[in-house]
Tab-separated table of C-alpha atoms in Angstrom:
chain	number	residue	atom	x	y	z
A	1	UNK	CA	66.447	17.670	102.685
A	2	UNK	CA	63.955	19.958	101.527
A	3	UNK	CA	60.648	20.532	103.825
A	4	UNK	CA	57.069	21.051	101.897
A	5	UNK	CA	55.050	23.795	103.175
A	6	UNK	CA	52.733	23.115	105.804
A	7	UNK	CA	48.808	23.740	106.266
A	8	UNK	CA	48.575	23.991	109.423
A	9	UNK	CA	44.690	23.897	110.767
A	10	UNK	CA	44.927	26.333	113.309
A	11	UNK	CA	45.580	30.184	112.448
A	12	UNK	CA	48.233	31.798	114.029
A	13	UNK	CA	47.174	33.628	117.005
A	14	UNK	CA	43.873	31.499	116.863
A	15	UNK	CA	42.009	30.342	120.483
A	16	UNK	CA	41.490	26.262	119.512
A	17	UNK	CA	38.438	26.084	121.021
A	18	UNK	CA	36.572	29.153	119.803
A	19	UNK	CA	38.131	28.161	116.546
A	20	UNK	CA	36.647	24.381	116.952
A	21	UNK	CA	33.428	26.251	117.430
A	22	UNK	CA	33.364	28.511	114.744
A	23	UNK	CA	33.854	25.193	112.795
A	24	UNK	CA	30.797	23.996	113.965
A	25	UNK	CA	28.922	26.388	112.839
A	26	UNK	CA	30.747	25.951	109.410
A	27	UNK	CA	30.250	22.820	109.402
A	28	UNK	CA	26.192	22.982	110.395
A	29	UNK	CA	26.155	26.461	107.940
A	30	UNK	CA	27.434	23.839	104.517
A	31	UNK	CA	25.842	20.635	105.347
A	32	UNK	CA	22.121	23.295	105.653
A	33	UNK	CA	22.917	25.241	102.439
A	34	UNK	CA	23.119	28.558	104.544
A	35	UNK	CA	25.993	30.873	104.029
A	36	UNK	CA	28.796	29.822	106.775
A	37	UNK	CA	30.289	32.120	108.822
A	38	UNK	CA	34.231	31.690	107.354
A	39	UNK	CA	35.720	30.153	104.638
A	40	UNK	CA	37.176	27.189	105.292
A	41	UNK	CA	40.591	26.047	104.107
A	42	UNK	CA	41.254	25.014	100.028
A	43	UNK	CA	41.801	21.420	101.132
A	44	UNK	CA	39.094	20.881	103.321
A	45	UNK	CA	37.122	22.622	101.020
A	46	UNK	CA	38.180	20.578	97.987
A	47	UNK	CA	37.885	17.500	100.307
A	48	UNK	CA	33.946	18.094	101.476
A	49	UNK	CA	33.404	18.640	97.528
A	50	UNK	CA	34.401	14.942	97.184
A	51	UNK	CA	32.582	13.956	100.066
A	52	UNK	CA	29.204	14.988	98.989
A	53	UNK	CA	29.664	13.537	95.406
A	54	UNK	CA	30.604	10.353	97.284
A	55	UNK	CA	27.143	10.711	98.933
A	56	UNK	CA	28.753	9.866	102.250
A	57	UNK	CA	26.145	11.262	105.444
A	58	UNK	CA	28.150	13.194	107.585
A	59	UNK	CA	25.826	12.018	110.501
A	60	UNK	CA	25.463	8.124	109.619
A	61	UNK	CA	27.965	6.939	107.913
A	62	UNK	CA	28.904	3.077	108.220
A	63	UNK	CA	32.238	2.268	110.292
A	64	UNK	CA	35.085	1.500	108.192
A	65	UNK	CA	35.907	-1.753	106.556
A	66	UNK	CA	37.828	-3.769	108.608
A	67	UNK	CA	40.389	-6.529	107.053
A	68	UNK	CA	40.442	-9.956	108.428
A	69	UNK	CA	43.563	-10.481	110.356
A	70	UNK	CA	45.651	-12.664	107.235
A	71	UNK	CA	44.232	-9.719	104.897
A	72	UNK	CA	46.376	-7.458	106.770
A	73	UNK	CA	49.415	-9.628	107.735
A	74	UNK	CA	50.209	-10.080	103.933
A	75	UNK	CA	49.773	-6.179	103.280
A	76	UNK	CA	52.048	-5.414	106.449
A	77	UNK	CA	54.235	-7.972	104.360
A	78	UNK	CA	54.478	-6.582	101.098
A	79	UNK	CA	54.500	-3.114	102.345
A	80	UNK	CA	57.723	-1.138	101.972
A	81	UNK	CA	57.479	0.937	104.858
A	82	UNK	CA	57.771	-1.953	107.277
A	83	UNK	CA	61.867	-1.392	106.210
A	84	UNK	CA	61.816	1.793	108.231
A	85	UNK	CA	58.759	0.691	110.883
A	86	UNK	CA	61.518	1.102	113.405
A	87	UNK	CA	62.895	4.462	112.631
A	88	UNK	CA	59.312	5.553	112.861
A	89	UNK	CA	58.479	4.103	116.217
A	90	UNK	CA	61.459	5.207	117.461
A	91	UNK	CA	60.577	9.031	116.430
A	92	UNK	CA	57.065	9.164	117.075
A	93	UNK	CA	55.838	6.323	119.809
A	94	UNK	CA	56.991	7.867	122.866
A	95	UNK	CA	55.506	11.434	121.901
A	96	UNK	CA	52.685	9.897	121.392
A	97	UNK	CA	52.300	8.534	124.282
A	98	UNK	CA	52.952	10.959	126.572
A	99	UNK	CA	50.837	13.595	124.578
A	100	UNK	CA	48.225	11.393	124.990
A	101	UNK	CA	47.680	10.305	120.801
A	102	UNK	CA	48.123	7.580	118.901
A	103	UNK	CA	50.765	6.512	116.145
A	104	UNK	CA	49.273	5.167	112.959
A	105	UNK	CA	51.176	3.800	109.712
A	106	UNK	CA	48.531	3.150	106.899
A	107	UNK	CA	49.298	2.100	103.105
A	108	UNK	CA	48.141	4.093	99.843
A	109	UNK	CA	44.969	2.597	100.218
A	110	UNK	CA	44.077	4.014	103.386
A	111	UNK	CA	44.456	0.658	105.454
A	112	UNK	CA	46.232	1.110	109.033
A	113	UNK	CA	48.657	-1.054	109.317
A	114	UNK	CA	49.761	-0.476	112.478
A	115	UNK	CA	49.220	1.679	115.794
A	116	UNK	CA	50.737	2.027	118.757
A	117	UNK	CA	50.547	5.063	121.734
A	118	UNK	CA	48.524	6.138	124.516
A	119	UNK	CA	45.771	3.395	125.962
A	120	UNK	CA	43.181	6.012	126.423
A	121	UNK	CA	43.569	6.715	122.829
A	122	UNK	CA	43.444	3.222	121.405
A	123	UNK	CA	40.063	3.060	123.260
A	124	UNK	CA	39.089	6.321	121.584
A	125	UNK	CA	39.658	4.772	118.581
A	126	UNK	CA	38.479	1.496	119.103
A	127	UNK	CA	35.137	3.409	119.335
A	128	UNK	CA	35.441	4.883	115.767
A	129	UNK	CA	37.363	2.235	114.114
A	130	UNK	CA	40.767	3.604	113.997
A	131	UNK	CA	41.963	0.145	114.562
A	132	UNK	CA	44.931	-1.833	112.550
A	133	UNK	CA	43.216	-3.277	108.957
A	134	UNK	CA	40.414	0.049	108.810
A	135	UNK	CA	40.022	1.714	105.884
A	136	UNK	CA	40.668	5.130	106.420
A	137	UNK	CA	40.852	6.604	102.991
A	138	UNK	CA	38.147	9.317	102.259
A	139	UNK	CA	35.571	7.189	100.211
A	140	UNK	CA	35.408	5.044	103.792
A	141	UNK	CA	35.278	7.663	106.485
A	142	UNK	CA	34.956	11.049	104.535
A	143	UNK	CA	37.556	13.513	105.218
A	144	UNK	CA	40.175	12.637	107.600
A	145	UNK	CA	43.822	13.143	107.672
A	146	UNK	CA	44.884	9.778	106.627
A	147	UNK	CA	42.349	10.014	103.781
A	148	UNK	CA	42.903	13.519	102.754
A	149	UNK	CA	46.733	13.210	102.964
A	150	UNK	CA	46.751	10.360	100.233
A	151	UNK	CA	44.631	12.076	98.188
A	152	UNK	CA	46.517	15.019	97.826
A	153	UNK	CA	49.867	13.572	98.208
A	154	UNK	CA	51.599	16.153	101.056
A	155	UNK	CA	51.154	16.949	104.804
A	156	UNK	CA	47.431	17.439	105.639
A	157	UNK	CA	46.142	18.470	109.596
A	158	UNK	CA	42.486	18.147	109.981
A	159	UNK	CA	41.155	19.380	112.836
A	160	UNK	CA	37.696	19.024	114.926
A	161	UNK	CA	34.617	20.049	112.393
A	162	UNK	CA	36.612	20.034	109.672
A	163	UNK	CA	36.656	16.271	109.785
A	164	UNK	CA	32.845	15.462	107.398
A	165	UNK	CA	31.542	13.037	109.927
A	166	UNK	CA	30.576	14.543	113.440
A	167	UNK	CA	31.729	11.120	114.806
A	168	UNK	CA	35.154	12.546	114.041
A	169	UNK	CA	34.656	16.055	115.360
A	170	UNK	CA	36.107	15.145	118.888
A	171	UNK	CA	39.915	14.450	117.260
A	172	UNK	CA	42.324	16.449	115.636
A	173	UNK	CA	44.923	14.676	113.060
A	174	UNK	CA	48.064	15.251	111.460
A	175	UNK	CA	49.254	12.928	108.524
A	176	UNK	CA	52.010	13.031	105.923
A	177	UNK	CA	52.626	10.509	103.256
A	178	UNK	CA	55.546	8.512	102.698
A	179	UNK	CA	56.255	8.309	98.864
A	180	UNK	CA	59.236	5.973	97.429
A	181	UNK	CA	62.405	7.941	96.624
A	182	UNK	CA	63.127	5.988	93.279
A	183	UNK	CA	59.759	6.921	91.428
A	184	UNK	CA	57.734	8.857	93.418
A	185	UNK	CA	54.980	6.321	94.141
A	186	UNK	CA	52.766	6.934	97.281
A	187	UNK	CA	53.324	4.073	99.812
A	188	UNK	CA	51.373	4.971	102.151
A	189	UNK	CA	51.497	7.618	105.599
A	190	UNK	CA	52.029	8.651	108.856
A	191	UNK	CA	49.465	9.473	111.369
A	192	UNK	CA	49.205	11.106	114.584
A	193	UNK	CA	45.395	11.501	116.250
A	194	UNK	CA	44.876	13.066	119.582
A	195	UNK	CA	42.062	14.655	121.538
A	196	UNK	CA	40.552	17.878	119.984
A	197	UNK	CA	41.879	19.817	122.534
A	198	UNK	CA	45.714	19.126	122.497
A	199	UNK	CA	46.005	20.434	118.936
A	200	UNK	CA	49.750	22.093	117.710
A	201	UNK	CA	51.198	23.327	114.488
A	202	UNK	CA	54.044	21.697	115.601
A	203	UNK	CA	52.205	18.135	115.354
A	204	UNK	CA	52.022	18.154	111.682
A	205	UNK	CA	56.053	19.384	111.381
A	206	UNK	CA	56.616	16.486	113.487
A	207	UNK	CA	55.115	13.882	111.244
A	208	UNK	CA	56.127	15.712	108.241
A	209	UNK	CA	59.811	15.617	109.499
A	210	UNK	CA	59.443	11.718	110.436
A	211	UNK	CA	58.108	10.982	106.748
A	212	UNK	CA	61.045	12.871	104.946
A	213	UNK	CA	63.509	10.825	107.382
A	214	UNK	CA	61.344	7.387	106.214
A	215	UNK	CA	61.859	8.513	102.480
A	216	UNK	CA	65.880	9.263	103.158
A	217	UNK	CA	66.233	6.355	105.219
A	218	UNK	CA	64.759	4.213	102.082
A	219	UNK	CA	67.266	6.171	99.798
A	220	UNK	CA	70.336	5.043	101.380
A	221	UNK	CA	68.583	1.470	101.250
A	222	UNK	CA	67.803	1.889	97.663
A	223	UNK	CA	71.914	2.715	97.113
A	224	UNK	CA	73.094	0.135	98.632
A	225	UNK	CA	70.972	-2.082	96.359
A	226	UNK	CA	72.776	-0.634	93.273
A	227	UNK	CA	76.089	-0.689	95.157
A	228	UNK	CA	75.727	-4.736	94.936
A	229	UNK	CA	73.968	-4.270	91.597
A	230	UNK	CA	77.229	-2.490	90.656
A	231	UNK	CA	79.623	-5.363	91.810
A	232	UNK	CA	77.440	-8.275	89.939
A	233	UNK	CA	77.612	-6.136	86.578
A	234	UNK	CA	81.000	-5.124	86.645
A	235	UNK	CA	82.718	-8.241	84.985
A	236	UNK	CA	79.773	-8.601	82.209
A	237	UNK	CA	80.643	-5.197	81.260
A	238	UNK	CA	83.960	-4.922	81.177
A	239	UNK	CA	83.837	-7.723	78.501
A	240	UNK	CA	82.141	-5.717	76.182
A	241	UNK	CA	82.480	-3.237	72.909
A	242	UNK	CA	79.171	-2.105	72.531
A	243	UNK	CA	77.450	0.826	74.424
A	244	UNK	CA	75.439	-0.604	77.707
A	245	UNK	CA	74.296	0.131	81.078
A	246	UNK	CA	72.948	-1.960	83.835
A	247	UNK	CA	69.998	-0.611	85.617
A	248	UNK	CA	67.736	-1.763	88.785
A	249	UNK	CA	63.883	-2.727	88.432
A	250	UNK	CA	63.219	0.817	88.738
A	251	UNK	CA	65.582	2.380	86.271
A	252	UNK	CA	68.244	3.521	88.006
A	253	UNK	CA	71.777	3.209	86.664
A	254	UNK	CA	74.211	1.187	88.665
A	255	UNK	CA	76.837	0.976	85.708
A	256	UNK	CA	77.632	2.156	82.354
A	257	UNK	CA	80.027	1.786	79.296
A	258	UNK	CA	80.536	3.265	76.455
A	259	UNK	CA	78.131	5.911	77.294
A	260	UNK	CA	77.786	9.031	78.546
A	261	UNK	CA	75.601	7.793	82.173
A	262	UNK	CA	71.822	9.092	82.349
A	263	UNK	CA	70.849	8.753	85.749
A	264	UNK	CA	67.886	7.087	85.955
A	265	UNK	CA	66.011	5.072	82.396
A	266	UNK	CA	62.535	4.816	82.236
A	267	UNK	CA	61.613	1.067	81.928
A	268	UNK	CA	58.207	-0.271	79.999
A	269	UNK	CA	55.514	-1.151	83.020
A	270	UNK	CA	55.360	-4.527	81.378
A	271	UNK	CA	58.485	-5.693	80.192
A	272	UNK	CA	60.397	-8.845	79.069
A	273	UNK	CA	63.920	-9.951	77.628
A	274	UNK	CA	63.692	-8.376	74.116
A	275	UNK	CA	63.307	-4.622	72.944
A	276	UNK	CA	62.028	-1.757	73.922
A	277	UNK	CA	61.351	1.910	73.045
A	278	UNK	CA	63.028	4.106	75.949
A	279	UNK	CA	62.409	7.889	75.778
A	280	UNK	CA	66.252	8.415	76.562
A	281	UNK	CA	67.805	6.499	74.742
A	282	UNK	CA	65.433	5.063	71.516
A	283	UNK	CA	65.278	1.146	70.370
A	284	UNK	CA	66.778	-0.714	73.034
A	285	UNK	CA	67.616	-4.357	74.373
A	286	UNK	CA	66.847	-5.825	77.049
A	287	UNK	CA	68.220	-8.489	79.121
A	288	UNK	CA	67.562	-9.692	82.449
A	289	UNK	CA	70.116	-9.301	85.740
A	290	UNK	CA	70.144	-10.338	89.075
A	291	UNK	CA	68.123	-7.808	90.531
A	292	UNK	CA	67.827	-5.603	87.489
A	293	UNK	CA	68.903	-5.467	83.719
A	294	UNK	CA	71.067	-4.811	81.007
A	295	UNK	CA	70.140	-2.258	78.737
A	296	UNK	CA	71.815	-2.045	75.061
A	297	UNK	CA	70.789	1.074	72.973
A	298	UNK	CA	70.591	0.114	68.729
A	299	UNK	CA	71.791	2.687	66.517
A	300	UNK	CA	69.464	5.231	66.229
A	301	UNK	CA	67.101	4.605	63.365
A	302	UNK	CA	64.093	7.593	62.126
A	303	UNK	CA	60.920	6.878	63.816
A	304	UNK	CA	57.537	7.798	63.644
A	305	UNK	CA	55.204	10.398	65.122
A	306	UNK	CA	54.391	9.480	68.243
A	307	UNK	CA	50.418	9.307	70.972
A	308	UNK	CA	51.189	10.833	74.145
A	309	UNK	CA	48.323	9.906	76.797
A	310	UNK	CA	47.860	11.870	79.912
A	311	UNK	CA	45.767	9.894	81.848
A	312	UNK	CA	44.610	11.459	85.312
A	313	UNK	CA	41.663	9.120	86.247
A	314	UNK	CA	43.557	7.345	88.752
A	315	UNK	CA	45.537	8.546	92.042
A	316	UNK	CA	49.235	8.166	90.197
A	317	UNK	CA	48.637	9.987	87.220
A	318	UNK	CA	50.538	8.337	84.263
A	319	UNK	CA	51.930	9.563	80.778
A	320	UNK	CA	52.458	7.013	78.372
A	321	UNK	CA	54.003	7.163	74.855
A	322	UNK	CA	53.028	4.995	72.032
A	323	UNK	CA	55.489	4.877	68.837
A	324	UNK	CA	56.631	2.786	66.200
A	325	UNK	CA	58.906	0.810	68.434
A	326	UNK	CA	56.276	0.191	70.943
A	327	UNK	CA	54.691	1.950	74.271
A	328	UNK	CA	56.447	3.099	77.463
A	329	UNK	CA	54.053	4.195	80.682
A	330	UNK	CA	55.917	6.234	83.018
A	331	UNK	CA	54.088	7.337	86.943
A	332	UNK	CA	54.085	11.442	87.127
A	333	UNK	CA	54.796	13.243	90.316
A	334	UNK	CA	52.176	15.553	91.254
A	335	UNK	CA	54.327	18.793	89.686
A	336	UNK	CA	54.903	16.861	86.330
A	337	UNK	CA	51.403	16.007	86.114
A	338	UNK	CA	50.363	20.052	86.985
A	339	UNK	CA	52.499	20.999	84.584
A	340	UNK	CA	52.283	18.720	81.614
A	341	UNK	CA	48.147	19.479	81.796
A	342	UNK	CA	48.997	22.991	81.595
A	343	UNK	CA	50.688	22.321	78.361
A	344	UNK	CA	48.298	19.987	76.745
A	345	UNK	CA	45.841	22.768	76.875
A	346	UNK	CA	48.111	25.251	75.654
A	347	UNK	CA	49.483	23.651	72.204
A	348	UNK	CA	50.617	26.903	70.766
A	349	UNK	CA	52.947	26.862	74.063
A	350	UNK	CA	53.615	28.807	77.581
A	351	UNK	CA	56.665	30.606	78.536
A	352	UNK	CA	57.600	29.601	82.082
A	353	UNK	CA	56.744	33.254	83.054
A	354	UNK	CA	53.305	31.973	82.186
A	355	UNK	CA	53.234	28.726	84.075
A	356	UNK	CA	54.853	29.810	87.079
A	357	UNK	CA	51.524	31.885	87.127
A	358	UNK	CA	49.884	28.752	86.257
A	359	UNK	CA	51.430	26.258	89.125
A	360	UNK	CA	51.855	29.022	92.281
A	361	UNK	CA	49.768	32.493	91.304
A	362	UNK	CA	53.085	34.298	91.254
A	363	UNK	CA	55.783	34.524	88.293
A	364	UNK	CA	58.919	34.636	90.406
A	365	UNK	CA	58.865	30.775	90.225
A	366	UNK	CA	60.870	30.186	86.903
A	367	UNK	CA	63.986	28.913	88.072
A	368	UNK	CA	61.510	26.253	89.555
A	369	UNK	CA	59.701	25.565	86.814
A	370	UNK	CA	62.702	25.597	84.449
A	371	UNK	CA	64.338	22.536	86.505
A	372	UNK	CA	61.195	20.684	86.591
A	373	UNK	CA	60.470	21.190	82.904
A	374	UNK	CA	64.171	19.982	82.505
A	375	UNK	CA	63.665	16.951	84.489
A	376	UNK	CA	61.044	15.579	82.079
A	377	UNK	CA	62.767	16.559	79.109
A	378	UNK	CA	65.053	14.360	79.750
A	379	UNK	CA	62.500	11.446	80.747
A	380	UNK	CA	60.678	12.681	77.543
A	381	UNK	CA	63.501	12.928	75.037
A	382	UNK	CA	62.200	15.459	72.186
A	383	UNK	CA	58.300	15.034	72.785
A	384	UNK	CA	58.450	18.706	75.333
A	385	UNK	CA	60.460	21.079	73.519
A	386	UNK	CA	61.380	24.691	74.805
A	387	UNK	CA	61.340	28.144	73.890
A	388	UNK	CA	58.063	28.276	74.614
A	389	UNK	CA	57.710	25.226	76.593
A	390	UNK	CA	55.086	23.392	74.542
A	391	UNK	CA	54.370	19.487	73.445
A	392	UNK	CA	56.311	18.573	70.150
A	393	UNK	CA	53.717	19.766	66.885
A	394	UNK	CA	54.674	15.652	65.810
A	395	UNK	CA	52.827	14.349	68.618
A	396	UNK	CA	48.918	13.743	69.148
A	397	UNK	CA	48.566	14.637	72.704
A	398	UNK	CA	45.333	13.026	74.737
A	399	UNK	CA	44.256	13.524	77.883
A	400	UNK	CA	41.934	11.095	79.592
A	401	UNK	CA	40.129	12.931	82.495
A	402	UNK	CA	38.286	11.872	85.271
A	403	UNK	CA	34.404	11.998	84.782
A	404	UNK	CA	33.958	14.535	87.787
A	405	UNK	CA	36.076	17.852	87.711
A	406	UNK	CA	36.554	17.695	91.431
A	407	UNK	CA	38.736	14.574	90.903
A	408	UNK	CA	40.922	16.433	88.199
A	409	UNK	CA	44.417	16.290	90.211
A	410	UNK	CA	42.462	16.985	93.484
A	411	UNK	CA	45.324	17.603	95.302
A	412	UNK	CA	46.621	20.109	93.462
A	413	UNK	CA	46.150	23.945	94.648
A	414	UNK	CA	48.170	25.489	91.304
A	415	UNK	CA	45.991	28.228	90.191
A	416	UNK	CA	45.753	27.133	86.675
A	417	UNK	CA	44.455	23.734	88.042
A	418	UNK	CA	41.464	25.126	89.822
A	419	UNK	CA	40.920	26.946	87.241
A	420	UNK	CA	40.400	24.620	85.274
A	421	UNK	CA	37.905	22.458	87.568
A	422	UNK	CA	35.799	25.736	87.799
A	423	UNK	CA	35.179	26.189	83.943
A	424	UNK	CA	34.349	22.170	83.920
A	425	UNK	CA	32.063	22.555	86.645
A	426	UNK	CA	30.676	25.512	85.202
A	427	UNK	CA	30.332	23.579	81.707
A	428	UNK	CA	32.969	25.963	79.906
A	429	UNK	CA	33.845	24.707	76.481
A	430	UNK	CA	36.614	27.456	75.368
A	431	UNK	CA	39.200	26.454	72.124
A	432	UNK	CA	41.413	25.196	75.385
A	433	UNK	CA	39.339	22.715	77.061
A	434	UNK	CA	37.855	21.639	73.589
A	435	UNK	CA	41.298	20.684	72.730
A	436	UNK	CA	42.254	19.097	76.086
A	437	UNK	CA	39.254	16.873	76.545
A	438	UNK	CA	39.213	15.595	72.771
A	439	UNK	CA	39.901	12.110	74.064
């Protein structure tokens, strides 16, 4: 299990309380237009941007939207993350409680779900509506941890003033999203809120640690769902000559025959018994199974030139492909959307020298880069090719960007990426960002 790296919102070596009150005057320095005292941290930084182009008043802004009580009952149904609910409480509950904070689960939308931990807390929050069914994504209650975390899709700690609303400046908060292990969608997060003044690095390893057990403990769920997947296909396809493999809703191969096994196809979003284009694999069938589907390649025929449309207006950036045999829309991780924007404003190609620049501001990253490249060439088929890295010349590449450059991948920190949102801001218009906004 690998471990992100962690922001923590305390410096090393830091006091917490003269550092709460140097962000006070930070905070009262930015919100006055005079020159603060210290910087503060890229993703608080990135998140106050958002904040004041949601025109949310850091001194009265409305309490959040609370859900009526069926409203959140049928979301704590269809969430996922009720699966693991008691792995979590298990982990987390008791140190909450006796460290005096509160456990919170919310959804991608920002919703709390539930809570649980000390009383004295849960009247704390009561007071600022950190209550089950809140809102707590940033466009409700500016920049929080819950918020922030979902927005930028990794382990966020906000502490005192760095929270936008003063209402908010008494708590510190740790949070760490929970993403689904098949495909990378954001389900939701983890939350742990305490007074200002019992603030620890450790706090946000904790939930960070917690989330990556969720996510494993949804993996070995997820496999045991193709081992029965497995067993129900196994007789269909030992009856047959032709090449095949069964797959689960999500793409993930259970069985094959005839064929060399790819690990994982990339189904259509909308998809019925018929055909469908598959970057992996062409022209295919489709038929459905108990719990997934039969996939039967055709021979492979010439096809067209193909649209390839990066579209980044939404929190799960998406690529989709649109061919001759029809259109396939496929959910990006964060790093596959970094890089793939990267390389839609660089048609004449980068070397992964020059993109491990790009992503982390250092070029001893290539091995990393290579593998991830790798990974969606093989989603991708022969749309990315290599050598330099660099979309096929056969393809028309769009990219349909959000209308305000903070919002371009906002939770990205790869140099290239901020880069980018500066010469936007700025109202650059070089050869690249003619080319990657020509939508």
């Amino acid at each position: 299990m690998s471990f992100p790296p962690l922001d923590t919102a305390l410096p090393a070596g830091a006091d917490a309380r003269e550092h709460a009150l140097m962000l006070r005057r930070v905070h009262e320095a930015s919100l006055s237009g005079r020159p603060a005292p210290a910087p503060l941290r890229p993703v608080i930084e990135d998140s106050w941007g958002r904040m004041r182009g949601f025109g949310i008043d850091p001194d009265s802004a409305p309490p959040p939207r609370v859900a009526r009580v069926d409203e959140l009952q049928r979301n704590r149904d269809a969430s996922p993350i009720a699966a693991v609910l008691p792995l979590i409480r298990r982990s987390l509950v008791s140190v909450a409680d006796e460290a005096d904070h509160i456990m919170l689960v919310a959804d991608s939308a920002g919703q709390v779900l539930w809570r649980e931990g000390s009383h004295r807390m849960r009247s704390v929050g009561d007071r600022v509506g950190l209550v089950e069914g809140a809102y707590w994504n940033e466009g409700s209650t500016g920049t929080n941890a819950i918020g922030t975390a979902l927005v930028v899709g990794r382990p966020v700690q906000v502490y005192s003033a760095e929270h936008f609303v003063r209402s908010l400046h008494a708590l510190t908060c740790a949070c760490a999203p929970i993403h689904d292990p098949r495909d990378g969608r954001l389900l939701g997060a983890i939350d742990v809120t305490g007074p200002v003044s019992t603030i620890h690095p450790a706090t946000l390893a904790l939930v960070s640690a917690v989330a990556q057990l969720a996510e494993a403990h949804l993996q070995g769920i997820h496999h045991t769902h193709l081992e029965r997947l497995r067993s129900v296909a196994a007789p269909l396809l030992a009856g047959m000559s032709e090449r095949a493999l069964v797959v689960d809703d999500a793409g993930w191969t259970a069985a094959a025959v005839h064929m060399e096994p790819v690990r994982r196809v990339l189904l259509p979003t909308q998809r019925d018994t018929g055909t469908a284009w598959l970057p992996a694999l062409g022209e295919c069938a489709l038929e459905p199974l108990p719990g997934g589907w039969l996939v039967r390649p055709r021979p492979e025929r010439e096809s067209g030139g193909a649209t390839v449309t990066l579209d980044l207006t939404r929190s799960a950036p998406t690529v989709a492909v649109a061919g001759a045999s029809g259109e396939w829309t496929h959910r990006l991780t964060p790093r596959h959307a970094e890089l793939l924007l990267l390389l839609a404003g660089h048609r004449e190609g980068r070397t992964g020298a020059q993109l491990s620049q790009a992503v982390f501001g250092a070029g001893g990253h290539v091995v990393t880069v290579r593998a991830e490249l790798s990974r969606l060439r093989r989603h991708l088929g022969g749309i990315i090719e290599s050598r330099p890295y660099r979309f096929s010349e056969e393809v028309l590449v769009r990219v349909v960007a959000p209308p305000a450059p903070t919002d371009l991948l906002p939770g990205s920190v790869a140099p290239g990426i901020r880069d980018l949102r500066e010469a936007l801001r700025s109202g650059d218009r070089s050869v690249a960002l003619r080319s990657l906004l020509a939508t």
